């Protein structure tokens, strides 16, 4: 009998890019944004980023959309620390966090 192992599903890069663009628009909006809509977009983007294949496509999305990059960094913090932040501000943030 053959044992099959499910392969983890990967997020569609186009969907990830669209969600990242939407989050960026919400972040930069000059008008009030509905909290439920914001949470929904963040939740869906977090799921997409969690399933995204590491590589050039993901790097391009994160480079283009700072809000998505910050969300990705927060999601990866446990494993990689401040992986997408410039070193000096990241080090300063780590030092400040340790002082608390």
Tab-separated table of N, CA and C in Angstrom:
chain	number	residue	atom	x	y	z
A	1	UNK	N	0.833	-1.179	0.000
A	1	UNK	CA	0.000	0.000	0.000
A	1	UNK	C	0.878	1.242	0.000
A	2	UNK	N	0.536	2.148	-0.821
A	2	UNK	CA	1.286	3.384	-0.952
A	2	UNK	C	0.764	4.418	0.047
A	3	UNK	N	1.697	5.036	0.760
A	3	UNK	CA	1.316	6.086	1.693
A	3	UNK	C	1.478	7.430	1.008
A	4	UNK	N	0.443	8.216	1.057
A	4	UNK	CA	0.534	9.546	0.459
A	4	UNK	C	0.634	10.584	1.562
A	5	UNK	N	1.431	11.559	1.304
A	5	UNK	CA	1.599	12.662	2.239
A	5	UNK	C	1.057	13.919	1.582
A	6	UNK	N	0.144	14.586	2.253
A	6	UNK	CA	-0.381	15.809	1.643
A	6	UNK	C	0.706	16.865	1.519
A	7	UNK	N	0.710	17.521	0.394
A	7	UNK	CA	1.671	18.609	0.214
A	7	UNK	C	1.031	19.894	0.718
A	8	UNK	N	1.797	20.701	1.409
A	8	UNK	CA	1.213	21.946	1.899
A	8	UNK	C	0.812	22.838	0.732
A	9	UNK	N	-0.356	23.440	0.838
A	9	UNK	CA	-0.788	24.320	-0.244
A	9	UNK	C	0.026	25.608	-0.191
A	10	UNK	N	0.259	26.156	-1.334
A	10	UNK	CA	1.025	27.398	-1.435
A	10	UNK	C	0.095	28.498	-1.918
A	11	UNK	N	0.301	29.666	-1.391
A	11	UNK	CA	-0.531	30.804	-1.770
A	11	UNK	C	-0.216	31.232	-3.196
A	12	UNK	N	-1.233	31.661	-3.887
A	12	UNK	CA	-1.077	32.197	-5.231
A	12	UNK	C	-0.359	33.544	-5.129
A	13	UNK	N	0.773	33.711	-5.812
A	13	UNK	CA	1.518	34.973	-5.718
A	13	UNK	C	0.691	36.197	-6.119
A	14	UNK	N	-0.219	36.026	-7.072
A	14	UNK	CA	-1.052	37.152	-7.490
A	14	UNK	C	-1.992	37.572	-6.366
A	15	UNK	N	-2.603	36.606	-5.699
A	15	UNK	CA	-3.496	36.917	-4.576
A	15	UNK	C	-2.732	37.599	-3.451
A	16	UNK	N	-1.533	37.117	-3.186
A	16	UNK	CA	-0.710	37.717	-2.136
A	16	UNK	C	-0.397	39.167	-2.480
A	17	UNK	N	-0.075	39.419	-3.733
A	17	UNK	CA	0.238	40.783	-4.180
A	17	UNK	C	-0.994	41.684	-4.064
A	18	UNK	N	-2.160	41.189	-4.451
A	18	UNK	CA	-3.393	41.983	-4.376
A	18	UNK	C	-3.725	42.313	-2.923
A	19	UNK	N	-3.606	41.332	-2.032
A	19	UNK	CA	-3.869	41.577	-0.613
A	19	UNK	C	-2.862	42.571	-0.030
A	20	UNK	N	-1.611	42.453	-0.434
A	20	UNK	CA	-0.582	43.386	0.042
A	20	UNK	C	-0.885	44.806	-0.431
A	21	UNK	N	-1.322	44.943	-1.672
A	21	UNK	CA	-1.673	46.266	-2.201
A	21	UNK	C	-2.884	46.837	-1.461
A	22	UNK	N	-3.853	45.981	-1.161
A	22	UNK	CA	-5.038	46.433	-0.440
A	22	UNK	C	-4.674	46.891	0.970
A	23	UNK	N	-3.825	46.141	1.651
A	23	UNK	CA	-3.395	46.552	2.987
A	23	UNK	C	-2.655	47.885	2.921
A	24	UNK	N	-1.833	48.046	1.917
A	24	UNK	CA	-1.090	49.307	1.767
A	24	UNK	C	-2.056	50.478	1.577
A	25	UNK	N	-3.100	50.276	0.766
A	25	UNK	CA	-4.105	51.331	0.566
A	25	UNK	C	-4.822	51.655	1.865
A	26	UNK	N	-5.165	50.628	2.638
A	26	UNK	CA	-5.840	50.857	3.917
A	26	UNK	C	-4.932	51.610	4.883
A	27	UNK	N	-3.663	51.229	4.908
A	27	UNK	CA	-2.702	51.883	5.804
A	27	UNK	C	-2.523	53.358	5.457
A	28	UNK	N	-2.555	53.678	4.180
A	28	UNK	CA	-2.285	55.045	3.724
A	28	UNK	C	-3.551	55.880	3.537
A	29	UNK	N	-4.697	55.290	3.815
A	29	UNK	CA	-5.964	55.983	3.609
A	29	UNK	C	-6.079	57.213	4.503
A	30	UNK	N	-6.550	58.300	3.917
A	30	UNK	CA	-6.748	59.524	4.699
A	30	UNK	C	-8.123	59.540	5.363
A	31	UNK	N	-8.977	58.599	4.984
A	31	UNK	CA	-10.295	58.483	5.608
A	31	UNK	C	-10.305	57.297	6.565
A	32	UNK	N	-11.261	57.303	7.465
A	32	UNK	CA	-11.369	56.215	8.443
A	32	UNK	C	-11.630	54.886	7.732
A	33	UNK	N	-10.997	53.849	8.229
A	33	UNK	CA	-11.134	52.513	7.661
A	33	UNK	C	-11.902	51.655	8.657
A	34	UNK	N	-12.831	50.862	8.149
A	34	UNK	CA	-13.597	49.966	9.005
A	34	UNK	C	-12.665	48.936	9.638
A	35	UNK	N	-12.715	48.819	10.954
A	35	UNK	CA	-11.811	47.917	11.677
A	35	UNK	C	-11.995	46.468	11.248
A	36	UNK	N	-13.229	46.057	11.016
A	36	UNK	CA	-13.492	44.673	10.597
A	36	UNK	C	-12.865	44.398	9.234
A	37	UNK	N	-12.976	45.357	8.326
A	37	UNK	CA	-12.375	45.200	7.004
A	37	UNK	C	-10.855	45.102	7.130
A	38	UNK	N	-10.271	45.964	7.941
A	38	UNK	CA	-8.823	45.962	8.140
A	38	UNK	C	-8.364	44.614	8.699
A	39	UNK	N	-9.043	44.140	9.747
A	39	UNK	CA	-8.672	42.845	10.345
A	39	UNK	C	-8.805	41.709	9.343
A	40	UNK	N	-9.851	41.765	8.532
A	40	UNK	CA	-10.066	40.722	7.531
A	40	UNK	C	-8.925	40.694	6.513
A	41	UNK	N	-8.524	41.859	6.042
A	41	UNK	CA	-7.425	41.933	5.067
A	41	UNK	C	-6.129	41.442	5.701
A	42	UNK	N	-5.848	41.880	6.922
A	42	UNK	CA	-4.619	41.456	7.602
A	42	UNK	C	-4.625	39.948	7.818
A	43	UNK	N	-5.750	39.395	8.246
A	43	UNK	CA	-5.843	37.949	8.484
A	43	UNK	C	-5.608	37.172	7.190
A	44	UNK	N	-6.247	37.612	6.112
A	44	UNK	CA	-6.093	36.911	4.834
A	44	UNK	C	-4.669	37.038	4.297
A	45	UNK	N	-4.086	38.229	4.444
A	45	UNK	CA	-2.706	38.414	3.991
A	45	UNK	C	-1.747	37.596	4.850
A	46	UNK	N	-1.986	37.540	6.150
A	46	UNK	CA	-1.133	36.735	7.030
A	46	UNK	C	-1.179	35.268	6.612
A	47	UNK	N	-2.366	34.769	6.282
A	47	UNK	CA	-2.488	33.386	5.808
A	47	UNK	C	-1.716	33.193	4.503
A	48	UNK	N	-1.868	34.146	3.585
A	48	UNK	CA	-1.170	34.048	2.294
A	48	UNK	C	0.339	34.103	2.483
A	49	UNK	N	0.810	34.986	3.355
A	49	UNK	CA	2.253	35.083	3.600
A	49	UNK	C	2.780	33.819	4.265
A	50	UNK	N	1.968	33.213	5.114
A	50	UNK	CA	2.371	31.973	5.767
A	50	UNK	C	2.507	30.810	4.794
A	51	UNK	N	1.754	30.874	3.701
A	51	UNK	CA	1.794	29.810	2.696
A	51	UNK	C	2.690	30.151	1.510
A	52	UNK	N	3.181	31.364	1.465
A	52	UNK	CA	3.963	31.817	0.308
A	52	UNK	C	5.284	31.067	0.202
A	53	UNK	N	5.637	30.758	-1.013
A	53	UNK	CA	6.914	30.112	-1.311
A	53	UNK	C	8.019	31.158	-1.189
A	54	UNK	N	9.027	30.909	-0.349
A	54	UNK	CA	10.138	31.867	-0.265
A	54	UNK	C	10.832	31.994	-1.622
A	55	UNK	N	11.262	33.187	-1.926
A	55	UNK	CA	11.963	33.381	-3.189
A	55	UNK	C	11.767	34.776	-3.733
A	56	UNK	N	12.095	34.929	-4.991
A	56	UNK	CA	12.093	36.242	-5.634
A	56	UNK	C	10.708	36.877	-5.676
A	57	UNK	N	9.662	36.084	-5.928
A	57	UNK	CA	8.312	36.650	-6.015
A	57	UNK	C	7.879	37.231	-4.674
A	58	UNK	N	8.119	36.498	-3.597
A	58	UNK	CA	7.764	36.994	-2.265
A	58	UNK	C	8.608	38.213	-1.916
A	59	UNK	N	9.892	38.157	-2.203
A	59	UNK	CA	10.772	39.296	-1.920
A	59	UNK	C	10.311	40.555	-2.655
A	60	UNK	N	9.842	40.391	-3.894
A	60	UNK	CA	9.374	41.541	-4.674
A	60	UNK	C	8.132	42.161	-4.038
A	61	UNK	N	7.208	41.324	-3.579
A	61	UNK	CA	5.997	41.832	-2.918
A	61	UNK	C	6.370	42.576	-1.645
A	62	UNK	N	7.246	41.992	-0.855
A	62	UNK	CA	7.630	42.607	0.416
A	62	UNK	C	8.413	43.899	0.208
A	63	UNK	N	9.186	43.972	-0.869
A	63	UNK	CA	9.935	45.194	-1.165
A	63	UNK	C	9.008	46.312	-1.645
A	64	UNK	N	7.959	45.943	-2.362
A	64	UNK	CA	7.041	46.941	-2.922
A	64	UNK	C	6.031	47.467	-1.901
A	65	UNK	N	5.645	46.620	-0.946
A	65	UNK	CA	4.580	46.984	-0.009
A	65	UNK	C	5.087	46.933	1.432
A	66	UNK	N	5.473	48.082	1.993
A	66	UNK	CA	6.037	48.126	3.348
A	66	UNK	C	5.119	47.554	4.429
A	67	UNK	N	3.812	47.748	4.304
A	67	UNK	CA	2.891	47.217	5.319
A	67	UNK	C	2.919	45.690	5.313
A	68	UNK	N	2.968	45.089	4.143
A	68	UNK	CA	3.048	43.633	4.044
A	68	UNK	C	4.388	43.138	4.574
A	69	UNK	N	5.441	43.887	4.297
A	69	UNK	CA	6.765	43.528	4.795
A	69	UNK	C	6.797	43.541	6.319
A	70	UNK	N	6.178	44.545	6.910
A	70	UNK	CA	6.138	44.634	8.367
A	70	UNK	C	5.309	43.493	8.956
A	71	UNK	N	4.189	43.167	8.319
A	71	UNK	CA	3.369	42.046	8.778
A	71	UNK	C	4.159	40.741	8.684
A	72	UNK	N	4.848	40.536	7.568
A	72	UNK	CA	5.655	39.329	7.384
A	72	UNK	C	6.729	39.227	8.461
A	73	UNK	N	7.388	40.332	8.721
A	73	UNK	CA	8.433	40.353	9.745
A	73	UNK	C	7.852	40.004	11.116
A	74	UNK	N	6.688	40.550	11.434
A	74	UNK	CA	6.049	40.238	12.707
A	74	UNK	C	5.672	38.761	12.794
A	75	UNK	N	5.218	38.197	11.684
A	75	UNK	CA	4.852	36.781	11.670
A	75	UNK	C	6.080	35.882	11.823
A	76	UNK	N	7.223	36.330	11.321
A	76	UNK	CA	8.450	35.532	11.356
A	76	UNK	C	9.329	35.841	12.560
A	77	UNK	N	8.924	36.778	13.401
A	77	UNK	CA	9.780	37.271	14.486
A	77	UNK	C	10.295	36.157	15.388
A	78	UNK	N	9.445	35.210	15.726
A	78	UNK	CA	9.849	34.126	16.625
A	78	UNK	C	11.039	33.342	16.066
A	79	UNK	N	11.081	33.197	14.754
A	79	UNK	CA	12.121	32.385	14.121
A	79	UNK	C	13.297	33.204	13.601
A	80	UNK	N	13.023	34.440	13.173
A	80	UNK	CA	14.065	35.194	12.478
A	80	UNK	C	14.324	36.580	13.045
A	81	UNK	N	13.645	36.963	14.086
A	81	UNK	CA	13.839	38.305	14.632
A	81	UNK	C	13.383	39.358	13.644
A	82	UNK	N	14.012	40.483	13.681
A	82	UNK	CA	13.654	41.571	12.769
A	82	UNK	C	14.388	41.369	11.448
A	83	UNK	N	13.942	40.373	10.682
A	83	UNK	CA	14.667	39.909	9.509
A	83	UNK	C	14.636	40.860	8.320
A	84	UNK	N	13.689	41.769	8.251
A	84	UNK	CA	13.590	42.648	7.094
A	84	UNK	C	13.901	44.094	7.426
A	85	UNK	N	14.267	44.363	8.657
A	85	UNK	CA	14.567	45.733	9.075
A	85	UNK	C	16.048	46.018	8.912
A	86	UNK	N	16.393	47.269	8.624
A	86	UNK	CA	17.808	47.636	8.607
A	86	UNK	C	18.433	47.316	9.966
A	87	UNK	N	19.675	46.942	9.976
A	87	UNK	CA	20.318	46.414	11.178
A	87	UNK	C	20.341	47.394	12.345
A	88	UNK	N	20.694	48.654	12.121
A	88	UNK	CA	20.798	49.603	13.239
A	88	UNK	C	19.477	49.800	13.976
A	89	UNK	N	18.375	50.114	13.278
A	89	UNK	CA	17.108	50.249	14.003
A	89	UNK	C	16.655	48.927	14.632
A	90	UNK	N	16.934	47.819	13.966
A	90	UNK	CA	16.550	46.522	14.517
A	90	UNK	C	17.310	46.242	15.803
A	91	UNK	N	18.598	46.524	15.805
A	91	UNK	CA	19.408	46.315	16.999
A	91	UNK	C	18.947	47.225	18.130
A	92	UNK	N	18.649	48.479	17.807
A	92	UNK	CA	18.165	49.415	18.828
A	92	UNK	C	16.840	48.936	19.418
A	93	UNK	N	15.961	48.416	18.587
A	93	UNK	CA	14.676	47.902	19.071
A	93	UNK	C	14.879	46.693	19.974
A	94	UNK	N	15.787	45.801	19.584
A	94	UNK	CA	16.084	44.628	20.417
A	94	UNK	C	16.652	45.051	21.765
A	95	UNK	N	17.570	46.005	21.757
A	95	UNK	CA	18.181	46.471	23.007
A	95	UNK	C	17.130	47.114	23.913
A	96	UNK	N	16.255	47.912	23.325
A	96	UNK	CA	15.204	48.556	24.111
A	96	UNK	C	14.244	47.514	24.682
A	97	UNK	N	13.908	46.502	23.905
A	97	UNK	CA	12.998	45.458	24.381
A	97	UNK	C	13.607	44.687	25.546
A	98	UNK	N	14.891	44.464	25.515
A	98	UNK	CA	15.554	43.725	26.600
A	98	UNK	C	15.625	44.534	27.891
A	99	UNK	N	15.565	45.859	27.785
A	99	UNK	CA	15.622	46.709	28.974
A	99	UNK	C	14.318	46.677	29.752
A	100	UNK	N	13.235	46.307	29.136
A	100	UNK	CA	11.935	46.281	29.811
A	100	UNK	C	11.899	45.093	30.663
